[in-house]
Amino acid sequence: ILDQNINRSNLETYCEGIIEELRRPFKVGEHELLLGVSIGVSLFPEHGRELQVLINHADLALQQAKRMGGNSMRFFSSDVKAISIEQVNLESALRKAIFKDEFVVFYQPKICLRTNHIVGTEALVRWQHPTLGLLPPGQFIPLAEEAGLIAAIGELVLDKACRQTNEWHNKGFQISTSVNIVAQQLQRGNLLEIIDRILVNTGLNPLSLELELTESSFMEDKTLVRTTLESLRGRGIKIALDDFGTGYSSLSYLRDFPIDVLKIDQSFVFRIGQTDKDDAIVRAIFAMGHSLGMDIVAEGVETHEHLAFLKEQGCDMVQGYLISRPIPAEQLSAMLFEETHNTTLRNLA
Ligand code: C2E
Ligand code: MG
Ligand code: MG
């Protein structure tokens, strides 16, 4: 913008105006479209005297604005540069980690509330970083998505989780495993091929595999997503909708996509017993999910109070620290072994 009268503070207002304007839903034919907007700004001469430098710096600020969740603006600053350099390092470390296979999969048991037995697990990835130690997914999955590396990591996780679950089957534990999948993996169009190959290589029965998607997976290329999910389901693989109730919660997804399982988001579980409204929302999710013939899993179950309420609602399965944190495969094997050799059922009353 070449304008002598523009300064830092009115520029901010100006950008916010642009963001607001573009965020309004608009119609293209019969479709209503929503745009997200992020803006990165560099100023002449503070942030550079050459055009290319200014553009690079604005681009770094833009990436930062996106990382903050989008729909915001950000000025370039040396902090932005420092963070970006850190990101670049992390990104190249992630690439190496894929080669060196530094990812480990933890498993969190899922308990069936009818039998009080472990019926499944959720596979949750961790990065065994050579110097930083064991990193939780929150510290690298978003970056992996941004850098286009999530499909490669996802494939490693799928392979490990299927192999491990088949091993449990061989030991006589007929449990299923859910694996988290992001939109990017579906959009690439080769997920079916990858899963078919992994099922053959690991020997896992597809009936014991579940994929967890969030609503963001349903936002783009709906036809591709629907046909992929239908083919997966045709193989006996279950589809779960993760973090249900957050995001856009457009209920038409429940009708338009083949979903077998709803996973109520932890934020609702944490609020059980806090206000009548909170409880009513959870009740409504159960009534709706069950009337659509879906199984309902509650995650983030931390207290006996949560559990009692969920039982009363006819919750099918629970997962949470009350039962176990995500643990390495050997520890879960020990839990399964103990369960079958211990006649007293887990005390979850
Ligand atoms: P998610 O799929 O919703 O997984 C549940 C998260 O809640 C896990 O965090 C789990 O450790 C945590 N959790 C379970 N029970 C409790 C509880 O009682 N209290 C509390 N406070 N937390 C509980 P984690 O392992 O850090 O994973 C975070 C997210 O990272 C996952 O959320 C998932 O979206 C993503 N993620 C994990 N593994 C993978 C993966 O292999 N691929 C992809 N694409 N995403 C993954
Ligand atoms: Mg999940
Ligand atoms: Mg979740």
XYZ file of N, CA, C and O in Angstrom, residues 22 70 73 75 78 81 85-87 134 138 143 146 169 178 208 260 265-266 284 322 325-326 339:
96
model
N -14.153 -10.099 4.144
C -13.995 -11.371 3.422
C -14.546 -12.566 4.184
O -14.787 -13.619 3.609
N -5.440 -18.261 12.119
C -6.052 -17.612 10.964
C -7.010 -16.502 11.361
O -7.213 -16.223 12.546
N -4.305 -10.622 11.666
C -3.192 -10.000 10.966
C -1.997 -9.939 11.897
O -2.128 -9.996 13.112
N 2.069 -8.143 12.188
C 3.175 -7.382 11.628
C 4.436 -8.221 11.689
O 4.593 -9.034 12.603
N 11.215 -9.141 14.567
C 12.339 -10.083 14.617
C 11.917 -11.366 15.338
O 12.453 -12.431 15.086
N 10.715 -13.710 12.888
C 11.819 -14.347 12.187
C 12.400 -15.475 13.032
O 12.651 -16.566 12.529
N 12.521 -19.438 12.035
C 13.750 -20.232 11.933
C 13.602 -21.509 12.763
O 13.924 -22.602 12.324
N 12.998 -21.360 13.957
C 12.748 -22.522 14.804
C 11.871 -23.534 14.071
O 12.118 -24.721 14.098
N 10.843 -22.997 13.396
C 9.922 -23.874 12.662
C 10.650 -24.618 11.552
O 10.409 -25.791 11.327
N 10.448 -37.385 24.785
C 9.184 -37.812 24.199
C 8.263 -36.607 24.003
O 7.855 -35.981 24.967
N 0.637 -32.691 20.069
C 0.327 -31.272 19.945
C 1.549 -30.459 19.538
O 1.427 -29.388 18.951
N 2.466 -28.791 12.834
C 3.553 -28.434 11.925
C 3.666 -29.467 10.801
O 3.894 -29.112 9.638
N 1.144 -28.650 8.271
C 1.535 -27.482 7.498
C 2.612 -27.822 6.485
O 2.615 -27.321 5.368
N -4.248 -59.827 18.879
C -5.182 -60.883 18.447
C -4.509 -62.250 18.545
O -5.106 -63.214 19.008
N -8.343 -47.673 17.173
C -8.659 -46.522 16.315
C -7.420 -45.697 16.072
O -6.605 -45.489 16.970
N -11.316 -54.906 12.871
C -10.726 -54.419 14.123
C -10.050 -53.067 13.958
O -9.305 -52.628 14.831
N -20.019 -44.386 12.125
C -20.474 -45.450 13.020
C -20.427 -45.034 14.481
O -21.175 -45.537 15.302
N -16.582 -34.722 22.563
C -15.357 -34.011 22.903
C -15.163 -33.904 24.413
O -16.115 -33.754 25.179
N -13.890 -33.975 24.804
C -13.518 -33.906 26.221
C -14.093 -32.685 26.916
O -14.441 -32.747 28.086
N -28.372 -34.410 25.087
C -28.865 -34.230 23.712
C -27.962 -34.960 22.713
O -28.446 -35.558 21.755
N -9.244 -41.737 34.143
C -9.825 -42.549 35.211
C -9.484 -44.025 34.994
O -9.260 -44.765 35.954
N -4.064 -43.582 31.310
C -3.492 -42.653 30.343
C -3.065 -43.451 29.116
O -3.027 -44.675 29.192
N -2.718 -42.789 28.023
C -2.138 -43.554 26.909
C -0.816 -44.173 27.373
O -0.028 -43.500 28.039
N -6.449 -58.475 32.978
C -7.910 -58.487 32.906
C -8.454 -59.899 32.705
O -9.420 -60.300 33.343
